[in-house]
Short mmCIF file of C-alpha atoms and ligand atoms in Angstrom, two decimals:
data_model
loop_
_atom_site.label_atom_id
_atom_site.label_comp_id
_atom_site.label_asym_id
_atom_site.label_seq_id
_atom_site.Cartn_x
_atom_site.Cartn_y
_atom_site.Cartn_z
CA MET A 60 -46.89 -32.97 58.96
CA LYS A 61 -43.88 -33.11 56.62
CA PRO A 62 -40.58 -32.70 58.54
CA THR A 63 -38.36 -29.75 57.65
CA VAL A 64 -34.63 -30.03 57.02
CA LEU A 65 -34.02 -27.89 60.09
CA GLY A 66 -36.22 -30.23 62.12
CA LEU A 67 -34.42 -33.29 60.73
CA ARG A 68 -30.97 -31.86 61.56
CA GLY A 69 -32.06 -31.80 65.20
CA LYS A 70 -33.29 -35.40 65.25
CA LYS A 71 -30.27 -36.84 67.07
CA GLY A 72 -31.31 -40.00 68.87
CA ALA A 73 -34.78 -39.86 67.32
CA ARG A 74 -34.63 -43.39 65.80
CA LEU A 75 -35.86 -42.29 62.38
CA ALA A 76 -37.28 -45.07 60.21
CA MET A 77 -36.45 -44.72 56.52
CA LEU A 78 -37.31 -47.07 53.62
CA THR A 79 -36.78 -46.97 49.91
CA ALA A 80 -39.72 -46.68 47.51
CA TYR A 81 -39.51 -46.26 43.76
CA ASP A 82 -43.11 -46.13 42.57
CA PHE A 83 -46.60 -44.85 43.31
CA PRO A 84 -48.14 -47.86 45.11
CA THR A 85 -45.10 -48.59 47.28
CA ALA A 86 -44.60 -44.97 48.28
CA ARG A 87 -48.27 -44.77 49.16
CA LEU A 88 -48.16 -47.95 51.30
CA VAL A 89 -44.96 -46.91 53.04
CA ALA A 90 -46.31 -43.43 53.77
CA GLU A 91 -49.65 -44.79 55.01
CA ALA A 92 -47.73 -47.11 57.35
CA GLY A 93 -46.16 -44.01 58.92
CA ILE A 94 -42.52 -44.19 57.80
CA ASP A 95 -40.49 -41.05 58.67
CA LEU A 96 -38.45 -40.70 55.48
CA ILE A 97 -38.72 -42.18 51.97
CA LEU A 98 -35.64 -42.68 49.81
CA VAL A 99 -35.90 -43.10 46.07
CA GLY A 100 -32.56 -44.89 46.09
CA ASP A 101 -30.49 -45.77 43.06
CA SER A 102 -30.80 -49.32 44.45
CA LEU A 103 -33.75 -49.24 42.08
CA GLY A 104 -31.14 -50.36 39.53
CA ASN A 105 -30.77 -53.67 41.38
CA VAL A 106 -34.22 -54.37 42.75
CA VAL A 107 -36.51 -52.87 40.08
CA LEU A 108 -34.60 -52.43 36.82
CA GLY A 109 -32.72 -55.74 36.90
CA TYR A 110 -29.14 -54.43 36.70
CA ASP A 111 -26.39 -56.07 38.74
CA SER A 112 -25.23 -52.73 40.19
CA THR A 113 -26.41 -49.15 40.60
CA LEU A 114 -24.02 -47.84 37.95
CA PRO A 115 -26.35 -47.96 34.91
CA VAL A 116 -29.07 -45.92 36.67
CA THR A 117 -29.57 -42.62 34.83
CA MET A 118 -30.88 -39.20 35.82
CA ASP A 119 -33.93 -39.89 33.64
CA ASP A 120 -34.58 -43.10 35.65
CA MET A 121 -34.28 -41.18 38.90
CA VAL A 122 -36.59 -38.37 37.77
CA HIS A 123 -39.17 -40.85 36.45
CA HIS A 124 -39.24 -42.92 39.67
CA THR A 125 -39.05 -39.92 42.01
CA ARG A 126 -42.09 -38.40 40.28
CA ALA A 127 -44.02 -41.64 40.71
CA ALA A 128 -43.06 -41.96 44.39
CA ARG A 129 -44.01 -38.33 44.99
CA ARG A 130 -47.46 -38.94 43.48
CA GLY A 131 -47.89 -41.83 45.92
CA ALA A 132 -46.69 -39.90 48.97
CA PRO A 133 -47.45 -36.20 48.47
CA GLN A 134 -46.88 -35.36 52.15
CA ALA A 135 -43.74 -37.46 52.79
CA PHE A 136 -40.20 -36.16 53.16
CA LEU A 137 -38.80 -37.64 49.95
CA ILE A 138 -35.08 -38.01 49.28
CA ALA A 139 -33.78 -38.84 45.78
CA ASP A 140 -30.40 -40.39 45.06
CA MET A 141 -28.07 -38.65 42.65
CA PRO A 142 -26.94 -41.49 40.37
CA PHE A 143 -23.38 -42.45 39.44
CA LEU A 144 -21.45 -39.67 37.61
CA SER A 145 -24.25 -37.14 38.02
CA TYR A 146 -22.40 -34.90 40.51
CA GLY A 147 -18.80 -34.68 39.27
CA THR A 148 -18.69 -30.86 39.32
CA PRO A 149 -20.74 -28.30 41.28
CA GLU A 150 -22.40 -27.16 38.02
CA GLN A 151 -23.38 -30.69 37.03
CA ALA A 152 -24.59 -31.46 40.56
CA LEU A 153 -26.69 -28.28 40.67
CA GLY A 154 -28.30 -28.98 37.30
CA ASN A 155 -29.17 -32.54 38.26
CA ALA A 156 -30.35 -31.66 41.78
CA ALA A 157 -32.62 -29.06 40.17
CA ARG A 158 -34.21 -31.81 38.05
CA LEU A 159 -34.80 -34.00 41.12
CA MET A 160 -36.25 -31.19 43.22
CA LYS A 161 -38.05 -28.95 40.70
CA ASP A 162 -39.18 -31.49 38.09
CA ALA A 163 -39.61 -34.59 40.25
CA GLY A 164 -40.62 -33.14 43.63
CA ALA A 165 -37.82 -34.41 45.91
CA ASP A 166 -37.28 -32.61 49.22
CA SER A 167 -33.60 -33.54 49.41
CA VAL A 168 -30.93 -35.31 47.39
CA LYS A 169 -28.47 -37.95 48.58
CA LEU A 170 -24.99 -38.46 47.21
CA GLU A 171 -22.16 -40.85 48.02
CA GLY A 172 -18.68 -40.05 49.27
CA GLY A 173 -16.79 -38.36 52.12
CA GLU A 174 -14.22 -35.55 52.09
CA GLU A 175 -13.88 -35.71 48.29
CA VAL A 176 -17.51 -34.66 47.73
CA ALA A 177 -17.54 -31.91 50.40
CA PRO A 178 -17.08 -29.09 47.83
CA ILE A 179 -20.04 -30.44 45.85
CA VAL A 180 -22.18 -30.62 48.98
CA GLU A 181 -21.17 -27.05 49.88
CA ALA A 182 -22.23 -25.78 46.45
CA LEU A 183 -25.58 -27.59 46.66
CA VAL A 184 -26.31 -26.42 50.20
CA ARG A 185 -25.31 -22.84 49.29
CA ALA A 186 -27.87 -22.99 46.49
CA GLY A 187 -30.55 -24.21 48.91
CA VAL A 188 -30.49 -27.94 48.14
CA PRO A 189 -30.82 -30.14 51.25
CA VAL A 190 -28.23 -32.94 51.07
CA LEU A 191 -28.05 -36.32 52.79
CA GLY A 192 -24.51 -37.76 52.74
CA HIS A 193 -23.55 -41.44 52.45
CA VAL A 194 -20.27 -42.99 53.65
CA GLY A 195 -18.93 -46.47 54.43
CA LEU A 196 -19.88 -48.90 51.69
CA THR A 197 -20.83 -46.65 48.81
CA PRO A 198 -22.41 -48.89 46.14
CA GLN A 199 -21.52 -46.56 43.24
CA THR A 200 -17.80 -47.11 43.97
CA ALA A 201 -18.11 -50.59 45.50
CA SER A 202 -15.62 -52.16 43.10
CA ALA A 203 -12.92 -49.67 44.19
CA LEU A 204 -13.74 -50.62 47.80
CA GLY A 205 -13.17 -54.33 47.15
CA GLY A 206 -16.79 -55.28 46.53
CA TYR A 207 -19.92 -55.26 48.67
CA LYS A 208 -18.26 -55.87 52.04
CA LEU A 209 -17.80 -54.38 55.49
CA GLN A 210 -15.87 -51.09 55.43
CA GLY A 211 -13.74 -49.38 58.09
CA LYS A 212 -12.33 -52.48 59.74
CA ASP A 213 -8.80 -51.13 60.24
CA GLU A 214 -7.78 -47.85 61.83
CA THR A 215 -6.91 -46.06 58.57
CA ALA A 216 -10.13 -47.05 56.84
CA ALA A 217 -12.24 -46.28 59.93
CA LYS A 218 -10.58 -42.84 60.31
CA ARG A 219 -11.28 -42.07 56.65
CA ILE A 220 -14.98 -42.82 57.14
CA LEU A 221 -15.12 -40.78 60.36
CA ASP A 222 -13.34 -37.85 58.67
CA GLY A 223 -15.72 -38.18 55.74
CA ALA A 224 -18.77 -37.92 58.01
CA ILE A 225 -17.27 -34.89 59.78
CA ALA A 226 -16.51 -33.23 56.42
CA LEU A 227 -20.09 -33.83 55.26
CA GLU A 228 -21.47 -32.23 58.41
CA ARG A 229 -19.17 -29.22 57.92
CA ALA A 230 -20.20 -28.98 54.26
CA GLY A 231 -23.84 -28.63 55.35
CA CYS A 232 -25.43 -32.10 55.05
CA TRP A 233 -28.52 -32.50 57.24
CA GLY A 234 -27.73 -36.18 57.86
CA VAL A 235 -25.40 -39.00 56.83
CA VAL A 236 -26.12 -42.60 55.82
CA LEU A 237 -23.60 -45.05 57.28
CA GLU A 238 -23.59 -48.23 55.21
CA LEU A 239 -21.97 -51.53 56.16
CA VAL A 240 -19.55 -50.33 58.82
CA PRO A 241 -18.83 -51.96 62.20
CA ALA A 242 -21.45 -51.03 64.82
CA PRO A 243 -18.84 -49.52 67.22
CA LEU A 244 -17.56 -47.24 64.42
CA ALA A 245 -21.13 -46.14 63.61
CA LYS A 246 -21.64 -45.40 67.33
CA LEU A 247 -18.46 -43.31 67.45
CA ILE A 248 -19.46 -41.34 64.32
CA THR A 249 -22.97 -40.84 65.73
CA GLU A 250 -21.43 -39.39 68.91
CA ARG A 251 -18.93 -37.22 67.03
CA ILE A 252 -21.25 -35.47 64.59
CA GLY A 253 -24.18 -33.21 65.36
CA ILE A 254 -26.44 -34.33 62.51
CA PRO A 255 -28.43 -37.59 62.38
CA THR A 256 -26.75 -40.77 61.20
CA ILE A 257 -28.95 -43.26 59.36
CA GLY A 258 -27.53 -46.76 59.41
CA ILE A 259 -27.83 -49.71 57.09
CA GLY A 260 -25.79 -52.65 58.30
CA ALA A 261 -24.26 -50.28 60.85
CA GLY A 262 -25.81 -51.42 64.15
CA ALA A 263 -28.38 -50.06 66.55
CA ASP A 264 -26.62 -46.91 67.74
CA CYS A 265 -27.33 -44.75 64.69
CA ASP A 266 -29.98 -42.03 64.89
CA GLY A 267 -32.07 -43.83 62.29
CA GLN A 268 -32.20 -46.96 60.13
CA VAL A 269 -32.80 -47.52 56.44
CA LEU A 270 -33.52 -50.69 54.47
CA VAL A 271 -34.25 -51.42 50.85
CA PHE A 272 -38.01 -52.07 50.64
CA HIS A 273 -37.73 -55.09 48.33
CA ASP A 274 -35.20 -56.74 50.68
CA MET A 275 -37.27 -56.30 53.83
CA VAL A 276 -40.53 -57.56 52.34
CA GLY A 277 -38.93 -60.50 50.50
CA MET A 278 -39.54 -59.23 46.98
CA PHE A 279 -35.97 -59.49 45.70
CA SER A 280 -34.52 -62.90 44.93
CA GLY A 281 -30.96 -61.69 44.20
CA PHE A 282 -28.21 -61.16 46.76
CA THR A 283 -29.62 -60.08 50.13
CA PRO A 284 -27.12 -58.85 52.74
CA THR A 285 -27.10 -60.67 56.10
CA PHE A 286 -28.00 -57.50 58.05
CA VAL A 287 -31.38 -57.33 56.31
CA LYS A 288 -34.36 -58.48 58.35
CA ARG A 289 -37.26 -59.92 56.37
CA TYR A 290 -40.52 -58.55 57.77
CA ALA A 291 -42.69 -60.28 55.16
CA GLU A 292 -42.52 -62.85 52.36
CA VAL A 293 -44.33 -60.83 49.72
CA GLY A 294 -42.46 -62.46 46.83
CA GLN A 295 -43.65 -65.89 47.98
CA ALA A 296 -47.21 -64.58 48.45
CA ILE A 297 -47.18 -63.15 44.89
CA LYS A 298 -45.90 -66.44 43.43
CA GLU A 299 -48.62 -68.39 45.24
CA ALA A 300 -51.31 -65.96 44.05
CA VAL A 301 -50.09 -66.17 40.43
CA THR A 302 -49.93 -69.98 40.55
CA ARG A 303 -53.51 -70.20 41.87
CA TYR A 304 -54.76 -67.69 39.27
CA ALA A 305 -53.12 -69.58 36.39
CA ALA A 306 -54.52 -72.90 37.67
CA GLU A 307 -58.05 -71.45 38.00
CA VAL A 308 -57.92 -69.97 34.48
CA ARG A 309 -56.77 -73.31 33.09
CA GLU A 310 -59.47 -75.31 34.91
CA GLY A 311 -62.17 -72.73 34.04
CA SER A 312 -63.07 -71.70 37.59
CA PHE A 313 -61.97 -68.09 37.03
CA PRO A 314 -63.83 -65.87 36.30
CA GLY A 315 -66.57 -67.46 38.42
CA GLU A 316 -69.71 -66.26 40.18
CA GLY A 317 -69.85 -62.46 40.51
CA LYS A 318 -66.73 -61.83 38.42
CA SER A 319 -68.46 -61.15 35.06
CA PHE A 320 -71.31 -59.02 33.73
CA GLY A 321 -74.61 -59.92 32.05
CA MET A 322 -76.62 -58.06 29.40
CA LYS A 323 -80.30 -57.67 28.48
CA ASP A 324 -81.81 -60.81 26.88
CA GLU A 325 -83.50 -58.87 24.06
CA VAL A 326 -80.20 -57.23 23.10
CA LEU A 327 -78.48 -60.62 23.10
CA LYS A 328 -81.31 -62.22 21.05
CA ARG A 329 -81.03 -59.49 18.43
CA LEU A 330 -77.27 -59.96 18.26
CA TYR A 331 -77.65 -63.74 17.81
CA GLY A 332 -80.19 -63.05 15.08
CA THR A 333 -77.82 -60.91 13.04
O1 KIV B 223 -29.87 -46.66 46.98
C1 KIV B 223 -30.21 -46.98 48.13
O2 KIV B 223 -31.21 -47.65 48.36
C2 KIV B 223 -29.36 -46.54 49.23
C3 KIV B 223 -29.66 -47.10 50.59
C4 KIV B 223 -29.14 -48.48 50.65
C5 KIV B 223 -29.13 -46.25 51.66
O3 KIV B 223 -28.46 -45.79 49.03
#
C-alpha cells in the first residue's frame, strides 16, 4: 500500500530505501523490486539529458519525466524535484508544485536549501503540498558551495546545515535529504530532528538512504562519487549486448531461426509472377 505523508513522518529509524527513476520502465522495475520511495530527481539533467549539472533542467522536463515515472509505478510514493529557479517566491513555488502534483501525479515535491527556503516550504505545506527538504551539498547551488564536495566540515558550516534541517522540520517538511555531509553530522541531525533523514553520502545513521539509479547500476559513465556502491554493471551488459547484435547482423546470423515470419506459397508465387 502507498505510504502516506503522515506515515512517512513517523518513519524514524525505519531505514527507508529510496532510488531515483525518470522513466516508465525504470520506475516499474524499481517499484516491482519493492523500493520504499521513488524520486524523480533533477539529477536527470546529468544522467539522462546529458547536461553537466542540474541547472538546465526545466519544469517541462520535470513534468514530462514525472508523468512517465508515474505511469510505470502507479502505486509508488513518488517525489518530484523542483528544478533550479522554480521556487523563488511562494507564488512561483505553488504554481510549479501544482504542475508536479496535479498534472504529473507526484505525491510530494523536493526542494533544496535550509533556513532560506523555510518560508517557501511553509507556503507549500499550508497549501497542502508535502515537501521533502534537502541540505548539505545542494547540487543546484554547488558552485556557490565550492563544487561537488563534502559539506559541513567545520563548526560554522556544520551548524548552518543543522539549523537548516531544524528550520525545514519547523516549516513542515515530512523528511530531509542530507547530501555529502560527514557521517557524525548526519547522525547528530538525525537525532535532533523528529522527521526522517534520508542520506546520500551521509553515512549509515540516517533514517533512510537514496542513490541515483544510473550510478548504482553502472549506467552512467560520467563522474561517480566515491560513496556510490555499484550493485550491477548494466552499462557494460548493454555494451556487450549491442556489440553482439551488431556482429550478428553483419555476419548474417541475426535474424535467425524463429526470428522471422513466413507467408503462404501461393501468395508468394502470385507476387513473383507480377
Ligand atoms: O536529483 C537527485 O537525484 C537528488 C538526489 C541525489 C537526492 O536530489
